[in-house]
Amino acid sequence: MNTYIKILLGTCCSFSILSCSNNLDETVYSKVTEQTYNYTVDDFTPSIASVYSYLRSQSDHWGYFCAQEVSADAIVMPPNASGWDDGGAYRRNHQTWNSEQDHVKNIWSWFYQGALLCNKIIEQIETGVIPTPSDTEKTQGLAELRAMRAYYYWQICDNFGDAPLVTTTAMDLPAKNTRREIFDFVENELIDLSEEVGGNYYGRMTKWAAKALLANLYLNAQVYVNEARWNDCITQCDDIINSGKFTLAENYKDPFRTQGVESCKEIIFTIPYDENFATGNSIFMFSWHGELKKKYNTIDTPWGCGSAMGVTQFIDTYNEKDSRLADTWLMGQQLAADGTPLYGTYDKMGEPLIYTKDIPSGNYTSELEGYRMNKFEVAENSYSSSNTDIPVFRYAEIMMMKAECLLRTGKSGAGTLVTQVRQRAFKDNPELATVTDSQLAGNTCYQYGYVEDYKIVDRGNTDPVQFGRMYDELGWEFAWEMHRRRDAIRFGIYTTKSWLSHKPEGD
């Protein structure tokens, strides 16, 4: 792991506490406070690194992960005999939620904490409180901070729409800004960033990460501000493609390994995790059965019999020869590291631990039902937080965004791009990798409808989904990567369709 990331991991937690302030009288027992601390040039890099700390909450099952995945149509977290109800929190995410839902409150808090910390560090650098090594490094550092602040505000724009846009540490806060104002702010903040990739820029905002962010902003502009910006999205994607700095990894699993991802040219922007210094990637802990500790030789035991699993209707959309099915989902009989069978320990005690595809509903499952997470590698001797980094933007997404925009603007070439992404998933059946523009423009193969006792009992809205096959392709490529809610909204599915135990609630 490179030097910059070591600094980031070792300091971001300690510096993040500097973002808090209050007017309460307090007794200071330490000799150094924020007011008395004298910053030096050595604090410049760690201060910038600190603003990345709030990214690590994105994989938390009490926040962003559930808000993006469990509220959509690919992943669900039902209760079971080991628990996982938590007052109905996860079921509400799947079915009907409002502003009082903890996941909604938590992501609001985390995004704003990230943005406000950016404000603080920007002001400290601009006023000279934090000395800078050189004018060039000052310019680059401020650009990086503004880009990270833009990222947090993009998430606020995406998840909340109208919201306060705060760019200083002053306490006079606006009641609310329009979504358009936040959109415009994000669009104009992403300038003067480094063109370097990898090395000391791994896990940092660069020119290319900023372009990927802009591409996402334009891709969803019709949702955000009722303005089609498909061609602007294509422009940003083309800049990344034509840079020659990125390429698809040879294997689908390569961007999700515990080792070697720092040199993976598919990664544009990622969240670095470390089991000791930068914890937070615990997806396997809330998806896996506790007995899987014996399969993967983890130190910590996954929680209960796990919960996060695939929605059967989504799993049924895969081609059985698509290698992403097994690369993404843990399925079938589970064996210990020594090859001996594992068994259920709750409602199916003594029965072989065989993960089955079908689940009865989103309200309750047995400990053996539902395919589980197999996307992010978990190394031996892992604690409750994995070392595996989670990509925010990767090159496959750039190709898929361009393909979608080509479809939506009536231009050719979408099939060629999607075929290139599919090829590594059909190495043994290359003829199945090819997809055409007209196929991508067709309806989804997802069988939507409300499920009871394993069967669809109410199909609800059955209108064809425009570019539905493109939507399917996004699901197969990006499952577990926290894209699904945004995609479902853009394709008109989120507020219209029924799936598992979810019925639409309108806009």
XYZ file of C-alpha atoms in Angstrom:
507
model
C 0.000 0.000 0.000
C 1.439 3.373 -1.006
C 2.657 6.094 1.333
C -0.217 8.503 0.773
C -2.811 5.868 1.586
C -0.906 4.930 4.746
C -1.129 8.549 5.807
C -4.800 8.680 4.866
C -5.688 5.559 6.824
C -3.695 6.534 9.863
C -4.905 10.094 10.150
C -8.395 10.487 8.742
C -10.116 9.299 11.899
C -8.166 11.651 14.135
C -8.623 14.658 11.892
C -12.322 14.063 11.300
C -13.091 15.054 14.884
C -11.958 18.570 14.034
C -15.130 19.055 12.008
C -17.251 19.329 15.148
C -17.782 22.484 17.147
C -20.220 23.715 19.766
C -20.782 26.553 22.147
C -20.830 24.514 25.356
C -18.401 25.369 28.118
C -16.035 22.490 28.663
C -13.103 21.569 30.814
C -10.042 20.779 28.720
C -7.827 18.139 30.304
C -5.328 17.851 27.462
C -2.643 20.451 26.850
C -3.455 20.784 23.153
C -6.796 21.862 21.716
C -7.759 22.810 18.204
C -7.471 26.476 19.196
C -3.972 26.090 20.644
C -2.540 23.586 18.164
C 0.043 25.064 15.810
C -0.266 23.466 12.383
C 2.876 22.859 10.354
C 3.577 21.892 6.764
C 3.540 18.280 7.923
C -0.195 18.631 8.594
C -1.024 19.589 5.001
C -1.329 16.132 3.463
C -3.029 14.446 6.457
C -5.567 17.274 6.607
C -6.552 16.711 2.979
C -6.608 12.967 3.512
C -9.035 13.348 6.413
C -11.948 14.352 4.170
C -12.031 10.879 2.619
C -12.921 9.288 5.960
C -16.669 9.678 5.473
C -16.583 7.533 2.345
C -15.929 4.484 4.467
C -19.454 4.514 5.883
C -20.874 3.770 2.431
C -20.787 -0.014 2.900
C -22.511 0.179 6.287
C -25.775 -1.762 6.592
C -27.188 1.109 8.654
C -26.670 3.629 5.890
C -25.738 3.980 2.260
C -25.615 0.310 1.295
C -29.192 -0.314 2.376
C -30.427 2.986 0.982
C -29.050 2.141 -2.471
C -29.389 -1.646 -2.666
C -32.058 -2.848 -0.248
C -34.497 -0.152 -1.363
C -34.153 -1.407 -4.942
C -34.916 -4.665 -6.755
C -31.730 -6.784 -6.599
C -30.855 -7.241 -2.899
C -33.002 -7.654 0.201
C -32.339 -8.107 3.933
C -35.151 -10.178 5.461
C -35.277 -11.241 9.110
C -34.635 -14.878 9.993
C -34.270 -17.190 12.984
C -31.036 -15.472 14.049
C -32.651 -12.024 14.110
C -32.051 -9.328 11.507
C -35.324 -7.542 12.107
C -33.968 -4.613 14.166
C -37.382 -3.083 14.623
C -38.291 -3.667 10.974
C -35.537 -1.330 9.731
C -34.433 -3.418 6.740
C -37.972 -4.443 5.792
C -38.972 -0.773 5.699
C -36.041 -0.072 3.384
C -37.409 -2.761 1.088
C -41.056 -1.781 1.380
C -42.084 1.657 2.662
C -39.769 4.156 4.310
C -39.804 7.851 5.160
C -37.484 10.531 6.537
C -37.537 8.945 9.991
C -35.819 5.815 8.700
C -32.372 5.553 10.325
C -30.689 4.822 6.986
C -32.018 8.074 5.543
C -30.940 10.098 8.590
C -27.506 8.448 8.645
C -26.586 9.121 5.025
C -27.768 12.732 5.407
C -25.454 13.079 8.401
C -22.449 11.364 6.788
C -22.635 13.305 3.524
C -22.872 16.609 5.341
C -20.092 15.746 7.757
C -17.887 15.052 4.730
C -18.866 18.308 3.006
C -18.465 20.407 6.154
C -15.051 18.946 6.894
C -14.017 19.900 3.347
C -15.201 23.447 4.073
C -13.112 23.570 7.231
C -9.886 22.312 5.654
C -10.348 24.601 2.628
C -10.672 27.623 4.891
C -7.712 26.576 7.039
C -5.505 26.290 3.948
C -6.782 29.473 2.306
C -6.221 31.517 5.497
C -2.814 30.024 6.204
C -3.823 28.229 9.403
C -2.477 25.100 7.741
C 0.812 26.020 5.999
C 1.345 24.693 2.481
C 4.586 23.212 1.108
C 4.350 25.265 -2.107
C 1.945 27.342 -4.172
C 1.552 24.458 -6.615
C 0.679 21.993 -3.871
C -1.716 24.515 -2.368
C -3.563 24.849 -5.683
C -3.706 21.100 -6.191
C -4.740 20.455 -2.593
C -7.586 22.959 -2.736
C -8.762 21.467 -6.046
C -8.813 18.007 -4.483
C -10.778 19.281 -1.490
C -13.302 21.062 -3.705
C -13.723 17.899 -5.762
C -14.399 15.804 -2.671
C -16.884 18.397 -1.442
C -18.551 18.191 -4.867
C -18.733 14.417 -4.507
C -20.547 14.715 -1.175
C -22.923 17.292 -2.626
C -23.576 15.065 -5.636
C -24.695 12.391 -3.194
C -26.907 14.923 -1.407
C -28.327 16.022 -4.777
C -28.901 12.413 -5.788
C -30.482 11.208 -2.558
C -32.305 14.277 -1.270
C -32.804 16.818 -4.061
C -33.398 20.210 -2.461
C -31.062 20.657 0.519
C -28.837 23.272 2.186
C -25.727 24.127 0.164
C -23.106 25.122 2.721
C -19.664 26.195 1.514
C -18.221 27.972 4.572
C -17.844 27.290 8.267
C -20.154 30.182 9.151
C -23.083 29.158 11.323
C -25.701 31.066 9.298
C -27.093 28.190 7.249
C -29.540 28.448 4.349
C -32.878 26.780 4.979
C -32.688 25.017 1.637
C -31.199 25.329 -1.832
C -32.801 23.939 -4.948
C -31.589 20.762 -6.553
C -30.625 22.859 -9.571
C -28.370 25.050 -7.422
C -26.603 21.994 -5.994
C -26.330 20.467 -9.477
C -24.734 23.642 -10.835
C -22.357 23.835 -7.877
C -21.116 20.283 -8.409
C -20.729 20.841 -12.148
C -18.509 23.898 -11.637
C -16.277 22.655 -8.808
C -14.378 19.910 -10.614
C -11.348 21.747 -12.017
C -7.529 21.849 -11.811
C -7.135 18.235 -10.674
C -4.145 15.980 -11.202
C -4.080 13.737 -14.267
C -1.971 11.106 -12.494
C -3.438 7.694 -11.738
C -2.403 4.999 -9.281
C 0.559 5.263 -6.959
C 0.084 8.133 -4.533
C -3.153 9.041 -6.316
C -4.847 5.713 -5.682
C -8.084 6.332 -3.775
C -7.952 10.104 -4.402
C -9.929 12.556 -6.470
C -8.136 13.104 -9.790
C -9.130 14.671 -13.081
C -10.452 11.284 -14.203
C -12.460 10.632 -11.044
C -13.930 14.113 -11.480
C -14.898 13.311 -15.064
C -16.517 10.079 -13.921
C -18.456 12.103 -11.358
C -19.500 14.612 -14.021
C -20.569 11.773 -16.302
C -22.812 10.461 -13.522
C -24.191 13.943 -12.908
C -25.079 14.341 -16.595
C -26.379 10.782 -16.909
C -28.968 11.528 -14.232
C -29.598 15.172 -15.124
C -33.078 14.475 -16.431
C -34.000 13.110 -13.007
C -32.157 15.828 -11.096
C -33.086 18.969 -13.036
C -35.433 17.788 -15.817
C -32.787 18.416 -18.438
C -31.340 15.791 -20.779
C -27.518 15.949 -20.768
C -26.767 12.662 -22.537
C -24.266 14.194 -24.951
C -22.395 15.876 -22.101
C -22.147 12.483 -20.400
C -20.727 10.998 -23.606
C -18.134 13.799 -23.767
C -16.889 13.048 -20.247
C -16.788 9.320 -20.967
C -14.880 9.885 -24.205
C -12.300 11.984 -22.363
C -11.665 9.076 -19.995
C -11.654 6.477 -22.777
C -9.353 8.505 -25.003
C -6.909 9.219 -22.177
C -5.561 5.682 -22.566
C -5.040 5.477 -18.809
C -7.738 2.897 -18.106
C -8.834 -0.472 -19.417
C -11.059 -3.361 -18.420
C -9.383 -5.844 -16.103
C -8.804 -9.268 -17.588
C -11.070 -10.904 -15.033
C -14.331 -9.616 -13.599
C -13.143 -10.296 -10.035
C -9.873 -8.362 -10.342
C -11.210 -4.991 -9.064
C -12.602 -6.702 -5.961
C -9.510 -8.546 -4.722
C -7.847 -7.998 -1.367
C -4.429 -7.586 -3.000
C -3.137 -6.007 -6.199
C -5.989 -3.605 -6.908
C -3.662 -0.604 -6.578
C -2.296 -1.500 -10.013
C -5.652 -2.445 -11.571
C -6.257 -0.132 -14.530
C -10.013 -0.558 -14.290
C -10.132 1.411 -11.026
C -10.785 5.139 -11.444
C -11.783 6.010 -7.887
C -12.090 3.661 -4.929
C -12.618 3.565 -1.175
C -9.545 2.042 0.508
C -10.293 -0.182 3.485
C -7.962 -1.639 6.082
C -8.999 -3.994 8.868
C -7.008 -2.009 11.428
C -6.698 1.604 10.279
C -9.672 2.140 7.964
C -12.465 -0.219 8.883
C -15.956 -0.337 7.433
C -16.189 -2.985 4.707
C -18.330 -5.469 6.619
C -20.687 -6.508 3.829
C -19.704 -10.155 4.219
C -20.510 -9.991 7.934
C -24.156 -9.063 7.353
C -24.614 -11.363 4.358
C -22.889 -14.598 5.379
C -23.912 -17.364 7.763
C -21.698 -17.640 10.848
C -20.622 -21.123 9.772
C -18.821 -19.621 6.775
C -16.092 -18.630 9.183
C -14.925 -22.223 8.767
C -14.890 -21.921 4.971
C -12.954 -18.673 4.737
C -10.936 -19.003 7.959
C -11.934 -15.574 9.204
C -11.063 -14.526 12.743
C -14.428 -12.890 13.410
C -17.668 -14.819 12.939
C -20.256 -13.437 10.502
C -23.334 -12.160 12.301
C -25.981 -14.805 12.959
C -26.953 -16.502 9.743
C -26.634 -13.276 7.779
C -29.284 -11.423 5.877
C -28.259 -9.522 2.717
C -29.193 -11.757 -0.228
C -30.318 -11.695 -3.836
C -33.940 -11.106 -4.788
C -34.996 -14.268 -6.624
C -36.560 -12.307 -9.480
C -33.240 -10.567 -10.090
C -31.193 -13.778 -9.871
C -33.535 -15.297 -12.467
C -32.500 -12.644 -15.004
C -28.936 -14.009 -15.343
C -27.858 -16.259 -18.183
C -26.657 -19.408 -16.404
C -23.418 -19.277 -18.410
C -22.625 -15.726 -17.309
C -19.606 -16.086 -15.007
C -20.710 -12.976 -13.106
C -23.440 -15.089 -11.519
C -20.950 -17.186 -9.546
C -18.467 -14.304 -9.250
C -21.127 -12.166 -7.570
C -23.290 -14.607 -5.620
C -22.474 -17.333 -3.099
C -24.747 -20.247 -3.923
C -25.192 -23.970 -3.448
C -23.554 -26.228 -0.873
C -21.007 -24.643 1.428
C -17.965 -26.547 2.639
C -15.374 -25.792 5.278
C -11.798 -25.059 4.212
C -10.938 -28.733 4.752
C -13.765 -29.844 2.446
C -16.192 -31.061 5.112
C -19.834 -29.989 4.800
C -21.226 -27.088 6.805
C -24.632 -27.266 8.465
C -27.418 -24.992 9.591
C -27.426 -23.927 13.233
C -30.809 -22.163 13.625
C -34.176 -23.143 12.131
C -32.453 -25.663 9.827
C -30.095 -27.036 12.454
C -28.247 -30.094 11.251
C -29.278 -29.677 7.610
C -26.505 -29.158 5.035
C -25.759 -25.472 4.453
C -26.934 -25.224 0.870
C -27.875 -21.749 -0.322
C -30.976 -21.932 -2.497
C -32.109 -19.294 -4.960
C -35.772 -18.971 -4.046
C -36.956 -16.909 -1.098
C -40.600 -16.785 0.046
C -40.813 -13.013 0.596
C -38.931 -10.059 1.990
C -40.508 -10.587 5.397
C -38.819 -13.789 6.584
C -36.519 -16.503 5.237
C -34.882 -19.634 6.556
C -31.163 -19.614 7.268
C -30.461 -21.525 4.049
C -32.437 -19.385 1.623
C -31.093 -16.734 -0.699
C -27.830 -16.336 -2.599
C -25.281 -14.311 -0.614
C -22.404 -11.916 -1.346
C -19.468 -13.370 -3.244
C -18.258 -10.247 -5.045
C -15.756 -8.687 -2.641
C -12.947 -11.059 -1.728
C -12.474 -11.798 1.973
C -8.970 -12.857 2.942
C -8.100 -15.486 5.511
C -7.747 -14.177 9.066
C -10.089 -11.269 8.366
C -11.740 -9.488 11.233
C -15.225 -7.968 10.958
C -13.867 -5.433 8.475
C -12.310 -6.665 5.256
C -9.172 -5.244 3.634
C -10.959 -5.253 0.281
C -11.379 -1.822 -1.309
C -14.746 -0.949 -2.859
C -14.687 0.854 -6.226
C -16.708 4.045 -6.551
C -16.028 4.492 -10.272
C -14.460 1.911 -12.561
C -13.825 1.814 -16.290
C -16.648 -0.645 -17.002
C -19.082 1.988 -15.726
C -17.656 4.562 -18.137
C -18.272 2.227 -21.057
C -21.780 1.411 -19.858
C -22.699 5.056 -19.285
C -21.610 5.930 -22.797
C -23.557 2.972 -24.173
C -26.729 4.055 -22.381
C -26.391 7.619 -23.647
C -25.836 6.416 -27.209
C -29.075 4.449 -26.935
C -30.990 7.392 -25.518
C -29.777 9.720 -28.278
C -30.456 7.269 -31.093
C -26.785 6.828 -31.981
C -25.138 3.533 -32.857
C -22.410 1.779 -30.906
C -24.028 0.859 -27.595
C -24.011 -2.845 -28.410
C -20.297 -2.787 -29.215
C -19.432 -1.212 -25.863
C -21.640 -3.518 -23.813
C -20.313 -6.527 -25.725
C -16.775 -5.546 -24.725
C -17.830 -5.461 -21.065
C -19.620 -8.812 -21.392
C -16.764 -10.663 -23.085
C -14.826 -11.461 -19.912
C -18.026 -12.925 -18.394
C -18.476 -15.350 -21.297
C -14.922 -16.563 -21.932
C -16.124 -20.153 -22.307
C -19.073 -19.114 -24.495
C -17.866 -16.072 -26.459
C -20.819 -16.181 -28.818
C -23.087 -15.308 -25.882
C -21.201 -12.101 -25.160
C -22.515 -10.277 -28.219
C -25.437 -7.922 -27.759
C -26.855 -5.466 -30.288
C -28.197 -1.939 -30.044
C -31.723 -3.139 -30.769
C -31.545 -5.786 -28.053
C -30.406 -3.199 -25.503
C -33.345 -0.991 -26.475
C -35.787 -3.816 -25.717
C -37.708 -4.644 -22.558
C -36.153 -5.997 -19.374
C -36.267 -9.737 -18.721
C -36.984 -9.093 -15.022
C -40.336 -10.625 -14.030
C -41.729 -7.897 -11.826
C -44.558 -8.540 -9.384
C -45.442 -8.897 -5.718
C -44.382 -12.223 -4.182
C -46.045 -14.335 -1.511
C -44.878 -17.824 -0.566
C -42.321 -17.945 -3.417
C -44.851 -17.023 -6.132
C -45.786 -13.812 -7.898
C -49.374 -13.109 -6.857
C -49.768 -9.584 -8.235
C -47.781 -8.411 -11.248
C -48.676 -4.783 -10.718
C -47.433 -2.459 -13.443
C -46.499 -4.504 -16.522
C -45.603 -1.669 -18.907
C -42.485 -2.380 -20.987
C -39.328 -0.704 -19.728
C -37.650 1.431 -22.364
C -34.041 0.312 -22.776
C -34.851 -2.412 -20.242
C -32.135 -4.753 -21.483
C -29.608 -1.989 -20.823
C -30.968 -1.817 -17.292
C -30.471 -5.572 -16.962
C -26.878 -5.238 -18.123
C -26.201 -2.633 -15.434
C -27.583 -4.990 -12.808
C -25.417 -7.936 -13.848
C -22.264 -5.822 -13.953
C -22.724 -3.681 -10.821
C -24.660 -5.776 -8.287
C -23.526 -5.013 -4.693
C -21.741 -1.823 -5.837
C -24.528 0.491 -4.630
C -25.723 1.679 -8.049
C -29.138 0.042 -8.201
C -31.447 2.654 -6.666
C -30.087 5.394 -8.935
C -30.423 3.211 -12.027
C -33.946 2.097 -11.079
C -35.051 5.719 -10.759
C -33.502 6.718 -14.089
C -35.192 3.846 -15.939
C -38.595 4.628 -14.398
C -38.755 1.441 -12.340
C -38.257 2.639 -8.778
C -41.656 4.298 -8.383
C -43.744 2.109 -10.702
C -42.890 -1.590 -10.375
C -43.518 -4.273 -7.741
C -40.916 -6.838 -6.696
C -40.707 -9.378 -3.878
C -42.510 -7.683 -0.930
C -42.294 -4.183 -2.419
C -45.174 -2.275 -3.978
C -44.660 1.173 -5.517
C -45.469 4.264 -3.466
C -45.236 6.820 -6.289
C -42.737 9.662 -6.535
